[in-house]
Amino acid sequence: MKEQILDSRSRPLRDLRISVTDRCNFRCTYCMPKSVFGRDFQFLPHEELLTFEEIARLSRVFAGLGVTKIRLTGGEPLLRRDLEKLVEMLAAIPGIRDLSLTTNGSLLASKALSLRAAGLHRVTVSLDSLDDATFRAMNDVEFPVARVLEGIEAALAAGFGPIKINMVVKRGVNEQDVVAMARRFRSPNYIVRFIEYMDVGNTNGWRLVDVVPAARIIEAINAEMPIAPTQPNYRGEVAGRYRYLDGGGEIGVIASVTQPFCHDCARARLSSEGLLYTCLFATHGHDFRELLRGGATDRDIDAFATGVWAGREDRYSELRGKATTEEPKVEMSHIGG
Ligand code: SAM
Ligand code: SF4
Ligand code: SF4
């Protein structure tokens, strides 16, 4: 392996998030509001998506540059047909020590076993409420919470524990469900991660007043089930970890608004059509598909990636509110969070 590449703030590139589709069967109001992602919305035609071979090739080059973690995401990644094949290809890449998937869980009950067999290491399931009415209102397609819970159980039975459960907390919408979520998944089999609602993209009408600060979430849980902070698993871990004092497991908080963590951010995001974004809040991506389809060698791709990363200055969350841009940001459903 080559020497680790560093960006302009001396941050390495370790973590690659790959979106395999821009489509989703949910319309979470904070991510793909129906007013924008309605019936007429034009999703990418299939030929514009990177093929599995193209994704695997890029992943090999990135592994050579120091990437050790790959997360598959979307849109909803389980909508991409035969995703298990891609999992198999990525699991075989030397240097990739952690291969995971983030899903809304809607199709997980039928896919958990085959994903495990294909070599997937970990699964994160997004779940914003245990209350059926609140959950349906948030996914905005009347999807019942019971089916996601079945998916989570199937993933546990397939051997994916501990399973991370992502809950985006929005004031006045599901804030009241925080403690119930913590209680329900208080077990070494699960780690609930409470995520501050973020101003990603341009369509969700984000307002600072809708954010529930992580400190408030911690306070509410601690009042019922005492917790204490614990050490990060590794440098650059985005979630602050807390463990239950009685040994019941742990939770995480992702305080990207109130406690930004840009100084350690080692992530790049690849959209389903092959644009590489060096920040969740980026306004433009770097076109790797053009290279791939234009006959570039691995060495050309390596050089392009190295140049892109070397020029990286992103720290949007640290500057939030200070630096403003008129340019539209990339949508979350495009690069997968
Ligand atoms: N569809 C899959 C899912 O929902 O897990 C994968 C893609 S989704 C974009 C990835 C994660 O981003 C989810 O956990 C979702 O809750 C989170 N997310 C989306 N919009 C967000 C926002 N505005 N603020 C914070 N998290 C958000
Ligand atoms: Fe779909 Fe995930 Fe976005 Fe919800 S958060 S709309 S499930 S991509
Ligand atoms: Fe990384 Fe950008 Fe998020 Fe900062 S704002 S942590 S640079 S993705």
Coordinates of C-alpha atoms and ligand atoms in Angstrom, one line a residue:
M1 CA 0.0 0.0 0.0
K2 CA 1.1 3.6 -0.7
E3 CA 1.7 6.1 2.0
Q4 CA -1.6 7.4 3.5
I5 CA -2.8 10.4 1.6
L6 CA -3.6 13.6 3.6
D7 CA -5.9 16.5 2.8
S8 CA -5.0 20.2 3.3
R9 CA -5.8 19.9 7.1
S10 CA -3.8 16.7 7.5
R11 CA -6.8 14.5 7.6
P12 CA -6.4 11.0 6.1
L13 CA -8.9 9.3 3.9
R14 CA -10.2 6.1 5.6
D15 CA -13.9 5.9 5.1
L16 CA -15.7 5.6 1.8
R17 CA -19.5 5.8 1.7
I18 CA -20.9 4.5 -1.6
S19 CA -24.5 5.3 -2.7
V20 CA -25.7 2.5 -4.9
T21 CA -29.0 4.2 -5.9
D22 CA -30.7 7.6 -5.7
R23 CA -34.1 6.0 -5.4
C24 CA -36.0 5.2 -2.2
N25 CA -39.3 3.7 -1.2
F26 CA -39.7 6.1 1.7
R27 CA -40.2 9.9 1.6
C28 CA -38.8 10.9 5.0
T29 CA -39.8 14.5 5.4
Y30 CA -36.3 15.5 6.4
C31 CA -34.6 13.8 3.5
M32 CA -36.8 13.4 0.4
P33 CA -39.9 15.5 1.0
K34 CA -42.7 14.6 -1.4
S35 CA -43.1 18.2 -2.5
V36 CA -39.7 17.8 -4.3
F37 CA -39.4 14.0 -4.7
G38 CA -42.9 13.6 -6.2
R39 CA -44.2 11.4 -9.0
D40 CA -42.6 13.6 -11.6
F41 CA -39.1 13.5 -10.1
Q42 CA -36.5 12.3 -12.5
F43 CA -34.3 9.7 -10.9
L44 CA -31.1 8.5 -12.7
P45 CA -31.6 6.1 -15.5
H46 CA -29.9 2.7 -14.9
E47 CA -27.1 3.3 -17.4
E48 CA -26.0 6.3 -15.5
L49 CA -25.3 4.4 -12.3
L50 CA -21.9 2.9 -11.8
T51 CA -21.9 -0.8 -12.4
F52 CA -20.8 -3.2 -9.7
E53 CA -17.6 -3.7 -11.5
E54 CA -16.9 0.0 -11.7
I55 CA -17.7 0.4 -8.0
A56 CA -15.4 -2.5 -7.1
R57 CA -12.6 -1.1 -9.2
L58 CA -12.8 2.3 -7.6
S59 CA -13.0 0.7 -4.2
R60 CA -9.7 -1.2 -4.9
V61 CA -8.0 2.0 -5.9
F62 CA -9.3 3.8 -2.8
A63 CA -8.2 0.9 -0.6
G64 CA -4.7 1.4 -2.0
L65 CA -4.9 5.0 -0.8
G66 CA -5.7 4.1 2.8
V67 CA -9.5 3.4 2.9
T68 CA -10.3 0.6 5.3
K69 CA -14.0 1.1 5.8
I70 CA -16.8 1.0 3.2
R71 CA -20.4 1.7 3.9
L72 CA -23.1 1.0 1.3
T73 CA -26.0 3.5 1.3
G74 CA -28.4 5.3 -1.0
G75 CA -31.3 6.3 -1.4
E76 CA -32.3 2.9 -0.2
P77 CA -29.5 0.5 -1.0
L78 CA -31.6 -2.7 -0.8
L79 CA -33.6 -1.4 -3.8
R80 CA -30.5 -2.1 -6.0
R81 CA -31.0 -5.5 -7.5
D82 CA -28.5 -8.2 -6.6
L83 CA -26.7 -6.0 -4.0
E84 CA -25.3 -9.2 -2.5
K85 CA -23.1 -9.5 -5.6
L86 CA -21.5 -6.2 -4.9
V87 CA -21.1 -7.1 -1.2
E88 CA -19.2 -10.2 -2.3
M89 CA -16.9 -8.2 -4.6
L90 CA -16.1 -5.6 -1.9
A91 CA -15.6 -8.1 0.9
A92 CA -12.8 -9.6 -1.2
I93 CA -10.8 -6.4 -1.5
P94 CA -7.6 -6.6 0.6
G95 CA -7.4 -3.8 3.2
I96 CA -11.2 -3.4 3.6
R97 CA -11.6 -4.3 7.2
D98 CA -15.1 -3.0 7.7
L99 CA -17.9 -3.4 5.2
S100 CA -21.3 -2.1 6.3
L101 CA -24.7 -1.0 5.1
T102 CA -27.2 1.7 6.1
T103 CA -30.8 0.8 5.3
N104 CA -34.3 1.9 6.2
G105 CA -34.9 -1.7 7.1
S106 CA -38.0 -2.1 4.9
L107 CA -36.6 -5.0 2.9
L108 CA -34.2 -6.3 5.5
A109 CA -36.3 -9.2 6.7
S110 CA -35.9 -11.0 3.4
K111 CA -32.3 -9.9 2.7
A112 CA -30.5 -10.2 6.0
L113 CA -29.3 -13.8 5.5
S114 CA -28.1 -13.4 2.0
L115 CA -26.2 -10.2 2.8
R116 CA -24.5 -12.0 5.7
A117 CA -23.6 -14.9 3.5
A118 CA -22.2 -12.5 0.9
G119 CA -19.7 -11.2 3.5
L120 CA -21.3 -8.0 4.8
H121 CA -19.9 -7.3 8.3
R122 CA -22.4 -4.8 9.8
V123 CA -25.8 -3.3 9.4
T124 CA -27.2 0.1 10.5
V125 CA -31.0 0.5 10.4
S126 CA -32.6 3.9 10.4
L127 CA -35.7 4.1 12.7
D128 CA -37.1 7.4 13.9
S129 CA -39.9 6.2 16.2
L130 CA -41.4 3.2 17.8
D131 CA -44.8 4.8 17.6
D132 CA -46.5 3.6 14.5
A133 CA -48.3 6.9 13.8
T134 CA -45.2 9.0 14.2
F135 CA -43.1 6.6 12.1
R136 CA -45.7 6.6 9.3
A137 CA -45.8 10.4 9.4
M138 CA -42.0 10.6 9.2
N139 CA -41.5 8.1 6.3
D140 CA -44.6 9.6 4.7
V141 CA -45.5 6.5 2.7
E142 CA -47.5 4.8 5.5
F143 CA -44.8 2.2 6.1
P144 CA -45.6 0.4 9.4
V145 CA -42.9 0.3 12.1
A146 CA -43.6 -3.4 12.8
R147 CA -42.0 -4.3 9.4
V148 CA -38.8 -2.5 10.2
L149 CA -38.7 -4.2 13.6
E150 CA -39.0 -7.5 11.8
G151 CA -36.0 -6.5 9.7
I152 CA -34.0 -5.7 12.7
E153 CA -34.8 -9.0 14.3
A154 CA -33.9 -10.8 11.1
A155 CA -30.5 -9.0 11.0
L156 CA -29.8 -10.0 14.6
A157 CA -30.7 -13.6 13.8
A158 CA -28.4 -13.6 10.8
G159 CA -25.5 -12.7 13.1
F160 CA -25.2 -8.9 12.5
G161 CA -25.3 -7.9 16.2
P162 CA -24.6 -5.4 17.7
I163 CA -26.9 -3.5 15.3
K164 CA -26.7 0.2 15.1
I165 CA -30.1 2.0 15.0
N166 CA -30.1 5.6 13.7
M167 CA -32.7 7.9 15.0
V168 CA -32.9 11.5 13.6
V169 CA -34.4 13.6 16.3
K170 CA -36.6 16.5 15.2
R171 CA -38.1 18.9 17.6
G172 CA -41.9 18.6 18.0
V173 CA -41.9 15.6 15.7
N174 CA -40.3 12.6 17.5
E175 CA -38.4 14.2 20.4
Q176 CA -40.9 12.6 22.8
D177 CA -39.8 9.1 21.6
V178 CA -36.1 9.4 22.5
V179 CA -36.4 7.6 25.9
A180 CA -38.7 4.9 24.6
M181 CA -36.1 4.1 21.8
A182 CA -33.3 4.0 24.3
R183 CA -35.3 1.7 26.6
R184 CA -36.4 -0.7 23.8
F185 CA -32.9 -1.2 22.5
R186 CA -31.1 -1.2 25.8
S187 CA -29.1 -4.4 25.2
P188 CA -25.6 -5.4 24.1
N189 CA -27.3 -6.4 20.8
Y190 CA -28.0 -2.8 19.8
I191 CA -26.5 0.6 19.8
V192 CA -29.1 3.4 19.2
R193 CA -27.5 6.5 17.8
F194 CA -29.4 9.8 18.2
I195 CA -28.7 12.1 15.3
E196 CA -29.1 15.9 15.4
Y197 CA -31.3 16.9 12.5
M198 CA -29.0 18.5 9.9
D199 CA -29.2 21.1 7.2
V200 CA -28.2 18.8 4.4
G201 CA -29.4 19.4 0.9
N202 CA -31.7 22.3 0.0
T203 CA -35.2 20.7 0.2
N204 CA -36.0 19.9 3.8
G205 CA -36.7 23.4 5.0
W206 CA -34.2 23.0 7.9
R207 CA -34.3 25.5 10.8
L208 CA -32.0 25.6 13.7
V209 CA -35.0 25.6 16.1
D210 CA -35.9 22.2 14.9
V211 CA -32.7 20.7 16.1
V212 CA -32.8 18.9 19.5
P213 CA -29.2 19.4 20.9
A214 CA -27.5 16.1 21.8
A215 CA -27.0 17.4 25.4
R216 CA -30.7 17.5 25.8
I217 CA -31.0 13.9 24.5
I218 CA -28.4 12.7 26.9
E219 CA -30.0 14.5 29.8
A220 CA -33.4 12.9 29.1
I221 CA -32.0 9.4 28.9
N222 CA -29.7 9.8 31.9
A223 CA -32.7 10.9 34.0
E224 CA -34.3 7.5 33.6
M225 CA -31.4 5.2 32.9
P226 CA -28.0 6.5 34.1
I227 CA -25.3 6.7 31.5
A228 CA -21.7 7.9 31.4
P229 CA -19.4 9.0 28.5
T230 CA -17.0 6.4 27.3
Q231 CA -13.9 6.5 25.1
P232 CA -14.2 6.6 21.3
N233 CA -13.4 3.3 19.5
Y234 CA -11.0 5.1 17.1
R235 CA -9.9 8.6 16.1
G236 CA -12.5 10.3 14.0
E237 CA -15.5 8.3 15.3
V238 CA -18.4 10.7 14.8
A239 CA -20.7 9.4 17.5
G240 CA -20.1 10.4 21.1
R241 CA -20.4 7.1 23.1
Y242 CA -22.2 6.7 26.4
R243 CA -22.6 3.4 28.3
Y244 CA -25.4 2.5 30.7
L245 CA -23.9 2.3 34.2
D246 CA -25.7 -1.0 34.9
G247 CA -23.9 -2.7 32.0
G248 CA -27.0 -2.6 29.7
G249 CA -25.0 -1.6 26.7
E250 CA -24.4 1.7 25.1
I251 CA -25.8 4.6 23.0
G252 CA -24.3 7.1 20.7
V253 CA -25.1 10.7 19.8
I254 CA -24.1 12.4 16.6
A255 CA -24.0 16.1 17.4
S256 CA -23.0 17.4 14.0
V257 CA -24.8 20.7 14.6
T258 CA -23.9 21.5 18.2
Q259 CA -20.5 19.8 18.4
P260 CA -19.0 19.6 14.9
F261 CA -16.3 17.0 14.3
C262 CA -14.8 18.2 11.0
H263 CA -11.2 18.3 12.4
D264 CA -11.2 14.5 12.3
C265 CA -13.4 13.9 9.3
A266 CA -11.8 11.1 7.2
R267 CA -14.8 10.5 4.9
A268 CA -15.5 10.7 1.2
R269 CA -18.8 9.9 -0.4
L270 CA -19.4 8.5 -3.9
S271 CA -22.8 9.1 -5.5
S272 CA -24.5 6.4 -7.5
E273 CA -23.4 8.0 -10.8
G274 CA -19.8 8.2 -9.7
L275 CA -19.3 11.7 -8.4
L276 CA -17.0 11.9 -5.4
Y277 CA -17.9 14.4 -2.7
T278 CA -15.4 15.3 0.0
C279 CA -18.1 16.7 2.4
L280 CA -21.7 15.9 3.2
F281 CA -22.5 19.6 2.5
A282 CA -20.5 19.9 -0.7
T283 CA -21.8 21.8 -3.7
H284 CA -20.1 19.8 -6.3
G285 CA -18.6 16.4 -6.8
H286 CA -15.6 15.0 -8.8
D287 CA -16.4 12.9 -11.7
F288 CA -14.9 9.4 -11.5
R289 CA -17.3 7.9 -13.9
E290 CA -16.0 9.9 -16.8
L291 CA -12.5 8.6 -16.0
L292 CA -13.7 5.0 -15.6
R293 CA -15.6 5.1 -18.9
G294 CA -12.9 7.1 -20.7
G295 CA -10.3 4.3 -20.5
A296 CA -8.3 5.6 -17.5
T297 CA -5.8 3.2 -15.9
D298 CA -5.9 2.5 -12.2
R299 CA -2.8 4.7 -11.9
D300 CA -4.8 7.6 -13.5
I301 CA -7.6 7.1 -11.1
D302 CA -5.2 6.9 -8.2
A303 CA -3.6 10.2 -9.3
F304 CA -7.0 12.0 -9.7
A305 CA -8.2 10.8 -6.2
T306 CA -4.9 11.8 -4.6
G307 CA -5.2 15.3 -6.1
V308 CA -8.9 15.7 -5.1
W309 CA -8.1 14.7 -1.5
A310 CA -5.0 16.8 -1.3
G311 CA -7.0 19.9 -2.2
R312 CA -9.7 19.2 0.3
E313 CA -10.4 22.0 2.8
D314 CA -14.0 21.1 3.8
R315 CA -15.2 21.9 7.3
Y316 CA -18.8 23.0 6.8
S317 CA -20.2 22.1 10.2
E318 CA -17.5 24.1 11.9
L319 CA -18.3 27.1 9.8
R320 CA -22.1 26.7 9.8
G321 CA -23.8 30.0 9.9
K322 CA -20.5 31.9 9.2
A323 CA -19.8 30.8 5.7
T324 CA -22.7 31.0 3.4
T325 CA -22.9 29.8 -0.2
E326 CA -25.5 30.6 -2.8
E327 CA -24.8 27.3 -4.6
P328 CA -27.1 24.4 -4.0
K329 CA -25.7 21.6 -1.8
V330 CA -25.9 18.0 -2.8
E331 CA -29.0 16.1 -1.5
M332 CA -28.7 13.5 1.3
S333 CA -30.6 11.0 -0.8
H334 CA -27.9 11.4 -3.4
I335 CA -24.9 10.6 -1.3
G336 CA -26.5 8.7 1.5
G337 CA -25.5 10.4 4.8
Ligands
SAM1 N1 -32.2 4.9 3.1 C1 -31.2 4.5 4.0 C2 -31.6 4.9 5.4 O1 -32.5 5.7 5.6 O2 -31.0 4.3 6.3 C3 -29.8 5.0 3.7 C4 -29.7 6.5 3.2 S1 -30.1 7.7 4.4 C5 -29.9 9.2 3.5 C6 -28.8 7.6 5.6 C7 -29.0 8.3 6.9 O3 -29.2 9.7 6.8 C8 -30.3 7.8 7.6 O4 -30.0 7.3 8.9 C9 -31.1 9.1 7.7 O5 -31.9 9.1 8.9 C10 -30.0 10.1 7.8 N2 -30.5 11.5 7.4 C11 -31.2 11.8 6.3 N3 -31.5 13.1 6.3 C12 -31.0 13.6 7.4 C13 -31.0 14.9 8.0 N4 -31.6 16.0 7.4 N5 -30.4 15.1 9.2 C14 -29.8 14.0 9.8 N6 -29.8 12.8 9.3 C15 -30.4 12.6 8.1
SF4_2 FE1 -35.1 7.2 2.0 FE2 -33.2 6.9 3.9 FE3 -33.8 9.4 2.9 FE4 -35.6 8.1 4.4 S1 -33.5 8.8 5.0 S2 -36.0 9.1 2.5 S3 -35.2 6.0 3.9 S4 -32.9 7.7 1.8
SF4_3 FE1 -16.9 16.0 7.4 FE2 -18.1 18.0 6.0 FE3 -19.4 16.8 8.0 FE4 -17.3 18.5 8.5 S1 -19.3 19.0 7.6 S2 -17.7 16.4 9.4 S3 -16.0 18.0 6.7 S4 -18.7 15.8 6.1

